[in-house]
Coordinates of C-alpha atoms and ligand atoms in Angstrom, one line a residue:
X1 CA -21.3 19.8 14.1
X2 CA -24.2 18.7 16.3
X3 CA -24.2 15.5 18.2
X4 CA -26.5 13.8 15.6
X5 CA -23.7 14.0 13.0
X6 CA -22.2 10.6 12.4
X7 CA -18.5 10.6 12.2
X8 CA -16.0 8.1 10.8
X9 CA -14.9 5.4 13.1
X10 CA -11.8 6.1 15.2
X11 CA -8.6 5.0 13.4
X12 CA -10.2 5.2 10.0
X13 CA -9.7 8.0 7.5
X14 CA -11.6 9.6 4.6
X15 CA -9.3 10.2 1.6
X16 CA -10.6 13.5 0.2
X17 CA -9.9 14.7 -3.4
X18 CA -6.8 16.7 -2.3
X19 CA -5.3 13.4 -0.9
X20 CA -6.7 11.0 -3.4
X21 CA -4.6 12.4 -6.3
X22 CA -1.5 11.4 -4.2
X23 CA -3.0 7.9 -3.7
X24 CA -3.6 7.6 -7.4
X25 CA -0.1 8.5 -8.3
X26 CA 1.3 6.2 -5.7
X27 CA -0.8 3.3 -7.0
X28 CA 0.2 4.1 -10.6
X29 CA 3.8 3.8 -9.7
X30 CA 3.3 0.5 -7.8
X31 CA 1.4 -1.0 -10.7
X32 CA 4.0 0.2 -13.3
X33 CA 7.1 -1.0 -11.5
X34 CA 5.5 -4.3 -10.4
X35 CA 4.7 -5.0 -14.0
X36 CA 8.3 -4.3 -15.0
X37 CA 9.3 -7.1 -12.6
X38 CA 6.6 -9.5 -14.1
X39 CA 4.2 -9.3 -11.1
X40 CA 0.5 -9.5 -11.7
X41 CA -2.3 -8.2 -9.6
X42 CA -4.4 -10.4 -7.3
X43 CA -7.5 -9.2 -5.5
X44 CA -9.0 -11.1 -2.6
X45 CA -12.2 -10.6 -0.6
X46 CA -12.4 -8.1 2.3
X47 CA -13.2 -10.8 4.7
X48 CA -12.2 -14.4 5.3
X49 CA -12.9 -17.3 7.6
X50 CA -11.3 -16.5 11.0
X51 CA -9.4 -19.7 11.1
X52 CA -7.4 -18.7 8.0
X53 CA -5.6 -16.1 10.2
X54 CA -5.5 -18.0 13.5
X55 CA -4.0 -20.9 11.7
X56 CA -1.4 -19.1 9.6
X57 CA -0.6 -15.9 11.5
X58 CA -0.7 -17.7 14.8
X59 CA -2.9 -17.5 17.9
X60 CA -0.1 -15.9 20.0
X61 CA 0.5 -12.9 17.7
X62 CA -0.8 -9.5 18.6
X63 CA -2.8 -9.5 15.4
X64 CA -4.7 -12.6 16.1
X65 CA -4.9 -12.4 19.9
X66 CA -6.2 -8.8 20.2
X67 CA -6.4 -6.8 16.9
X68 CA -8.8 -8.7 14.6
X69 CA -12.3 -7.4 13.7
X70 CA -14.1 -10.7 14.0
X71 CA -17.7 -11.7 14.2
X72 CA -20.1 -14.6 13.8
X73 CA -22.5 -14.0 11.0
X74 CA -26.1 -14.9 10.8
X75 CA -25.2 -18.4 9.5
X76 CA -23.0 -19.1 12.5
X77 CA -19.7 -18.7 10.5
X78 CA -16.7 -17.1 12.2
X79 CA -15.5 -14.3 9.9
X80 CA -12.7 -11.7 10.1
X81 CA -11.9 -8.5 8.2
X82 CA -8.5 -9.1 6.6
X83 CA -5.8 -8.0 9.1
X84 CA -3.0 -8.9 6.6
X85 CA -2.7 -10.2 3.0
X86 CA -0.2 -13.0 2.8
X87 CA -2.7 -15.6 4.3
X88 CA -5.5 -14.5 1.9
X89 CA -3.2 -14.6 -1.1
X90 CA -1.8 -18.0 -0.1
X91 CA -5.4 -19.3 0.4
X92 CA -6.3 -18.1 -3.1
X93 CA -3.1 -19.6 -4.5
X94 CA -4.0 -23.0 -3.1
X95 CA -7.7 -22.8 -3.8
X96 CA -7.2 -22.0 -7.5
X97 CA -4.2 -24.4 -8.0
X98 CA -2.1 -21.6 -9.3
X99 CA 1.0 -23.8 -8.7
X100 CA -0.3 -26.2 -11.4
X101 CA -0.8 -23.5 -14.0
X102 CA 2.7 -22.1 -13.6
X103 CA 5.7 -23.2 -11.5
X104 CA 6.4 -19.7 -10.3
X105 CA 3.6 -17.3 -9.5
X106 CA 4.5 -13.6 -8.9
X107 CA 1.6 -11.6 -7.5
X108 CA 1.1 -8.1 -6.2
X109 CA -1.8 -6.4 -4.4
X110 CA -3.0 -3.0 -3.2
X111 CA -5.6 -3.4 -0.5
X112 CA -7.2 -2.2 2.7
X113 CA -6.6 -4.0 6.0
X114 CA -8.1 -3.8 9.4
X115 CA -6.4 -4.1 12.8
X116 CA -7.8 -2.8 16.1
X117 CA -4.6 -1.0 17.1
X118 CA -4.2 2.1 19.2
X119 CA -4.5 4.9 16.6
X120 CA -1.7 7.4 16.3
X121 CA 0.2 9.1 13.5
X122 CA 1.1 6.3 11.0
X123 CA -1.0 3.7 12.8
X124 CA -4.6 3.3 11.9
X125 CA -7.4 0.7 12.3
X126 CA -8.1 0.7 8.6
X127 CA -5.0 1.1 6.6
X128 CA -3.6 0.2 3.2
X129 CA -0.8 -2.0 2.1
X130 CA 0.7 -2.9 -1.2
X131 CA 2.8 -6.0 -1.4
X132 CA 4.0 -8.9 -3.4
X133 CA 3.9 -12.6 -2.9
X134 CA 6.0 -14.9 -5.1
X135 CA 5.3 -18.6 -4.9
X136 CA 7.3 -21.5 -6.3
X137 CA 11.0 -20.7 -6.0
X138 CA 13.2 -21.6 -3.0
X139 CA 16.3 -20.0 -4.6
X140 CA 17.9 -16.8 -3.4
X141 CA 17.4 -15.1 -6.9
X142 CA 13.8 -14.5 -6.0
X143 CA 14.6 -13.1 -2.5
X144 CA 16.9 -10.6 -4.3
X145 CA 14.2 -9.8 -6.9
X146 CA 11.5 -9.2 -4.3
X147 CA 13.8 -6.9 -2.3
X148 CA 15.0 -5.1 -5.5
X149 CA 11.3 -4.5 -6.5
X150 CA 10.5 -2.9 -3.1
X151 CA 13.6 -0.7 -3.2
X152 CA 13.0 0.3 -6.8
X153 CA 9.4 1.4 -5.9
X154 CA 10.6 3.5 -2.9
X155 CA 13.4 5.0 -5.0
X156 CA 11.1 6.0 -7.8
X157 CA 8.8 7.6 -5.3
X158 CA 11.7 9.8 -4.3
X159 CA 11.9 8.5 -0.7
X160 CA 15.2 9.5 0.7
X161 CA 17.4 7.8 3.3
X162 CA 15.5 4.6 3.2
X163 CA 17.3 1.7 5.0
X164 CA 17.1 -2.0 4.3
X165 CA 17.6 -4.2 7.4
X166 CA 18.3 -7.8 6.7
X167 CA 18.5 -11.1 8.5
X168 CA 17.8 -14.8 8.1
X169 CA 15.8 -16.6 10.7
X170 CA 16.9 -19.9 9.2
X171 CA 14.8 -23.0 8.4
X172 CA 12.2 -24.4 10.7
X173 CA 14.9 -26.7 12.2
X174 CA 17.2 -23.8 12.9
X175 CA 14.4 -21.9 14.6
X176 CA 13.5 -24.8 16.8
X177 CA 17.0 -25.1 18.1
X178 CA 17.4 -21.3 18.5
X179 CA 14.1 -21.1 20.4
X180 CA 15.5 -23.6 23.0
X181 CA 18.8 -21.6 23.3
X182 CA 17.1 -18.3 23.6
X183 CA 14.7 -19.5 26.3
X184 CA 17.7 -21.0 28.1
X185 CA 19.4 -17.6 28.0
X186 CA 16.4 -15.6 29.0
X187 CA 15.3 -17.9 31.9
X188 CA 17.4 -16.2 34.6
X189 CA 16.2 -12.8 33.4
X190 CA 12.5 -13.7 33.3
X191 CA 11.4 -11.7 36.3
X192 CA 13.0 -8.6 34.8
X193 CA 11.1 -8.9 31.5
X194 CA 7.9 -7.0 30.8
X195 CA 4.6 -8.8 31.1
X196 CA 4.3 -9.0 27.3
X197 CA 7.7 -10.6 27.0
X198 CA 6.9 -13.0 29.8
X199 CA 3.9 -14.1 27.9
X200 CA 5.9 -14.4 24.7
X201 CA 8.5 -16.5 26.5
X202 CA 6.3 -19.6 26.4
X203 CA 4.5 -19.1 23.2
X204 CA 6.7 -17.1 20.8
X205 CA 10.1 -16.3 22.4
X206 CA 11.6 -15.0 19.2
X207 CA 9.2 -12.1 19.4
X208 CA 10.9 -10.9 22.5
X209 CA 13.7 -9.8 20.2
X210 CA 11.2 -7.2 18.8
X211 CA 11.1 -5.4 22.1
X212 CA 11.5 -1.6 22.4
X213 CA 12.0 -1.7 26.2
X214 CA 15.5 -0.4 26.9
X215 CA 16.2 -2.8 29.8
X216 CA 15.2 -5.7 27.6
X217 CA 17.3 -4.5 24.8
X218 CA 20.2 -4.5 27.2
X219 CA 19.4 -8.0 28.5
X220 CA 19.3 -9.2 24.9
X221 CA 22.7 -7.8 24.0
X222 CA 24.4 -11.0 25.1
X223 CA 21.7 -13.4 23.8
X224 CA 22.7 -16.0 21.4
X225 CA 22.7 -15.1 17.7
X226 CA 20.3 -17.0 15.4
X227 CA 23.2 -17.2 12.8
X228 CA 24.9 -19.7 15.1
X229 CA 21.9 -22.0 14.6
X230 CA 21.7 -21.7 10.8
X231 CA 22.1 -25.0 9.0
X232 CA 24.7 -25.1 6.2
X233 CA 21.9 -24.7 3.6
X234 CA 20.6 -21.7 5.5
X235 CA 24.0 -20.2 5.5
X236 CA 24.6 -20.8 1.8
X237 CA 21.1 -19.4 1.0
X238 CA 21.7 -16.2 2.9
X239 CA 25.2 -15.6 1.5
X240 CA 23.8 -15.9 -2.0
X241 CA 21.0 -13.4 -1.2
X242 CA 23.7 -11.0 0.0
X243 CA 25.8 -11.6 -3.1
X244 CA 22.9 -10.8 -5.4
X245 CA 22.1 -7.6 -3.4
X246 CA 25.7 -6.5 -3.8
X247 CA 25.6 -7.2 -7.5
X248 CA 22.4 -5.1 -7.7
X249 CA 24.1 -2.4 -5.7
X250 CA 21.4 -2.5 -3.0
X251 CA 22.7 -1.4 0.3
X252 CA 21.7 -3.4 3.4
X253 CA 22.4 -3.5 7.1
X254 CA 22.6 -6.9 8.8
X255 CA 20.4 -7.0 11.8
X256 CA 20.8 -10.3 13.7
X257 CA 17.9 -9.4 16.0
X258 CA 15.4 -8.8 13.2
X259 CA 12.7 -11.4 13.4
X260 CA 9.2 -11.2 12.0
X261 CA 6.2 -11.6 14.3
X262 CA 4.4 -14.1 12.1
X263 CA 4.8 -17.8 12.5
X264 CA 5.2 -18.8 8.9
X265 CA 8.4 -17.0 8.1
X266 CA 11.6 -18.8 7.3
X267 CA 15.1 -17.7 6.2
X268 CA 15.3 -14.2 4.6
X269 CA 13.7 -11.6 6.7
X270 CA 13.8 -7.9 5.9
X271 CA 12.4 -4.5 6.9
X272 CA 12.7 -1.2 5.2
X273 CA 12.6 2.0 7.2
X274 CA 12.2 5.7 6.4
X275 CA 14.0 7.7 9.1
X276 CA 12.0 10.8 8.4
X277 CA 8.9 9.1 9.9
X278 CA 10.1 9.1 13.6
X279 CA 8.5 6.5 15.8
X280 CA 6.5 4.6 13.2
X281 CA 9.4 4.4 10.7
X282 CA 8.8 0.9 9.3
X283 CA 7.4 1.3 5.8
X284 CA 7.8 -2.3 4.7
X285 CA 8.3 -5.7 6.2
X286 CA 8.8 -9.0 4.4
X287 CA 10.4 -12.3 4.2
X288 CA 10.4 -15.9 3.1
X289 CA 7.6 -18.2 4.3
X290 CA 8.4 -21.7 2.9
X291 CA 6.1 -23.3 5.5
X292 CA 2.9 -21.4 4.8
X293 CA 1.1 -23.2 2.0
X294 CA 1.5 -26.6 3.7
X295 CA 0.2 -25.1 7.0
X296 CA -2.9 -24.0 5.1
X297 CA -3.5 -27.5 3.6
X298 CA -1.8 -26.9 0.2
X299 CA 1.2 -28.6 -1.3
X300 CA 4.5 -27.5 0.2
X301 CA 5.5 -24.5 -1.9
X302 CA 8.3 -22.0 -1.1
X303 CA 7.2 -18.4 -1.0
X304 CA 8.5 -14.9 -0.3
X305 CA 6.9 -11.5 -0.2
X306 CA 6.6 -8.2 1.5
X307 CA 3.9 -5.7 2.6
X308 CA 4.4 -2.0 2.7
X309 CA 2.2 0.5 4.5
X310 CA 0.8 3.1 2.1
X311 CA -0.2 5.8 4.6
X312 CA 3.3 5.8 5.9
X313 CA 4.8 6.0 2.4
X314 CA 2.6 9.0 1.7
X315 CA 3.7 10.6 5.0
X316 CA 7.3 10.1 4.0
X317 CA 6.5 11.7 0.6
X318 CA 5.0 14.7 2.1
X319 CA 7.2 17.2 0.4
X320 CA 6.5 15.8 -3.1
X321 CA 4.3 17.8 -5.4
X322 CA 1.5 16.0 -7.1
X323 CA -0.2 17.3 -10.3
X324 CA -3.9 17.6 -10.2
X325 CA -5.8 17.1 -13.5
X326 CA -6.6 20.7 -14.4
X327 CA -9.9 21.7 -15.9
X328 CA -9.1 22.7 -19.5
X329 CA -12.3 24.3 -20.8
X330 CA -15.1 26.1 -19.0
X331 CA -18.3 26.7 -20.9
X332 CA -20.1 29.8 -19.9
X333 CA -23.8 29.6 -20.7
X334 CA -26.1 32.6 -20.5
X335 CA -29.9 32.3 -20.6
X336 CA -32.4 29.4 -20.5
X337 CA -32.1 28.6 -24.2
X338 CA -28.4 27.9 -24.2
X339 CA -28.6 25.1 -21.6
X340 CA -29.1 22.2 -23.9
X341 CA -26.3 23.4 -26.2
X342 CA -24.0 23.8 -23.3
X343 CA -24.6 20.4 -21.9
X344 CA -24.3 18.8 -25.3
X345 CA -21.1 20.6 -26.1
X346 CA -19.6 19.7 -22.8
X347 CA -20.3 16.0 -23.5
X348 CA -18.7 16.2 -27.0
X349 CA -15.6 17.9 -25.6
X350 CA -15.3 15.3 -22.8
X351 CA -15.6 12.5 -25.4
X352 CA -12.6 14.1 -27.0
X353 CA -10.8 13.7 -23.7
X354 CA -10.8 17.4 -22.9
X355 CA -11.5 18.2 -19.2
X356 CA -14.5 20.4 -19.4
X357 CA -16.7 22.0 -16.9
X358 CA -19.8 24.2 -17.1
X359 CA -21.9 26.1 -14.6
X360 CA -24.3 24.0 -12.6
X361 CA -25.7 26.8 -10.5
X362 CA -27.3 29.0 -13.3
X363 CA -25.0 31.9 -12.3
X364 CA -24.4 35.3 -14.0
X365 CA -21.8 35.8 -16.7
X366 CA -19.5 37.5 -14.2
X367 CA -19.8 34.7 -11.6
X368 CA -19.2 32.1 -14.3
X369 CA -16.1 33.9 -15.6
X370 CA -14.8 34.2 -12.0
X371 CA -15.3 30.5 -11.5
X372 CA -13.4 29.7 -14.7
X373 CA -10.6 32.0 -13.5
X374 CA -10.5 30.2 -10.2
X375 CA -10.2 26.9 -11.9
X376 CA -7.3 28.3 -13.8
X377 CA -8.6 27.1 -17.1
X378 CA -6.9 28.0 -20.3
X379 CA -10.1 28.6 -22.4
X380 CA -13.6 29.5 -21.8
X381 CA -16.3 29.1 -24.5
X382 CA -19.0 31.7 -24.1
X383 CA -22.5 30.9 -25.3
X384 CA -25.2 33.6 -24.9
X385 CA -28.5 33.8 -26.7
X386 CA -27.0 36.0 -29.3
X387 CA -24.1 33.6 -30.0
X388 CA -26.7 30.8 -30.3
X389 CA -28.7 32.7 -32.8
X390 CA -25.7 33.5 -35.0
X391 CA -24.1 30.1 -34.5
X392 CA -20.9 31.9 -33.6
X393 CA -19.4 31.1 -30.2
X394 CA -16.8 33.2 -28.3
X395 CA -13.6 31.4 -27.3
X396 CA -11.6 33.3 -24.7
X397 CA -8.0 32.4 -24.1
X398 CA -7.3 33.2 -20.4
X399 CA -3.6 33.4 -20.7
X400 CA -3.5 36.0 -23.6
X401 CA -6.9 37.6 -23.0
X402 CA -7.6 37.1 -26.7
X403 CA -11.1 36.4 -27.8
X404 CA -12.1 34.6 -31.1
X405 CA -15.4 33.7 -32.8
X406 CA -15.8 30.1 -33.8
X407 CA -18.7 28.4 -35.6
X408 CA -20.8 26.1 -33.4
X409 CA -20.4 23.3 -36.0
X410 CA -16.6 23.7 -35.9
X411 CA -16.1 24.2 -32.2
X412 CA -15.1 20.7 -31.2
X413 CA -12.6 20.5 -34.0
X414 CA -11.3 23.9 -33.1
X415 CA -10.9 23.1 -29.4
X416 CA -9.2 19.8 -30.2
X417 CA -6.6 21.7 -32.3
X418 CA -5.5 24.0 -29.4
X419 CA -2.7 23.3 -27.1
X420 CA -3.5 23.2 -23.3
Ligands
LIG1 P1 3.0 -5.8 8.9 O1 1.9 -6.4 8.0 O2 2.6 -5.7 10.3 O3 4.3 -6.5 8.7 O4 3.3 -4.4 8.4 C1 3.8 -4.0 7.2 C2 3.7 -2.5 7.0 O5 2.4 -2.1 7.1 C3 4.4 -1.8 8.1 O6 5.8 -1.6 7.8 C4 3.7 -0.4 8.1 O7 4.2 0.4 7.1 C5 2.3 -0.8 7.7 N1 1.4 -0.9 8.9 C6 1.3 -2.0 9.8 N2 0.3 -1.7 10.7 C7 -0.2 -0.5 10.4 C8 -1.2 0.3 10.9 N3 -2.0 0.0 12.0 N4 -1.4 1.5 10.3 C9 -0.7 2.0 9.3 N5 0.2 1.2 8.7 C10 0.5 0.0 9.2

């Protein structure tokens, strides 16, 4: 490759045909199972006003403070490539008054996102998520439904050993009180915290609980538990979520330190991990965000959702075999006069939903048969000038080696009657 060759941007990936069949089968599974649960697809634009994310995701989060691809366009508008989907879906929900059309709205998406993170295995700058957002119900039934949907998709994809980590970060009131208690506890340890955590101490102390630094994990061992700050309603809500999960036989692990980085989360918080993935083992994160629509200027509406990283899911599915659509028929054409017959016949067979190829390089009989063999087709139709003249084509069955003459006028019907 010379230095004039333009390469893809760091942290972005081309999905080549070998890979795209995996994506298609993953997407099919997501669409199928989401529909069983009554979720409908929503598609939102690739970019939004920057303030949508700074307002909802929060200025202090890593996403907003350092990872967004933002620019001012020629009209002076501040715009950002979507770094996450919940804010966009909530914006669309408010903008189109979906809450007036139906009291409960259950939406899913499959989309590309952009974050300027340090690229590594399982972490990219353009990546894909599927997720759901359910608006309108504050009750724990929908928390359980959303979690059940995520688990059901991962199970049907054959992901093994997945783990559901669960917590409640309570209502806004609970979080306010817990924030004070956590800061009080951390104050004497402040100088021992990393710089990141020291910054979070003032703006977003709950995020310190996300730390991976061993000395901070140790410090946090004796920190107060958020469960001690739950209101009675928070407690009842969480207990009911757990009850439903048990009824649905969904295993979970209570994780009192599990918080979500984003500001609009309330109550139920969860994460699903796939241990086979190593360092980047989180495949799905979700939770309730009852405060979000109001924060974006809409009517207060409870909501819950999750987002799952598709690249990571595919990494976790590495051992799974995917079926490629196999070419079924190869038409071998010999000589200039056969070309129109070949292209017309290919079209007719394709219109009968038969996967058909023909030679595009004007090669010899031998080379075309070799190509058909390589494609592992079941049948080849051979059209030479002689066959054309007699209106009798040769149909070769590659698995038995048998060859049969079929009239040109009957060939489509004949091919349609075969089993592939
Ligand atoms: P988040 O939106 O940060 O809660 O992430 C939800 C899921 O998206 C994670 O569990 C990951 O599976 C996936 N994810 C997040 N960031 C990235 C990234 N930079 N590259 C690939 N996948 C990601």
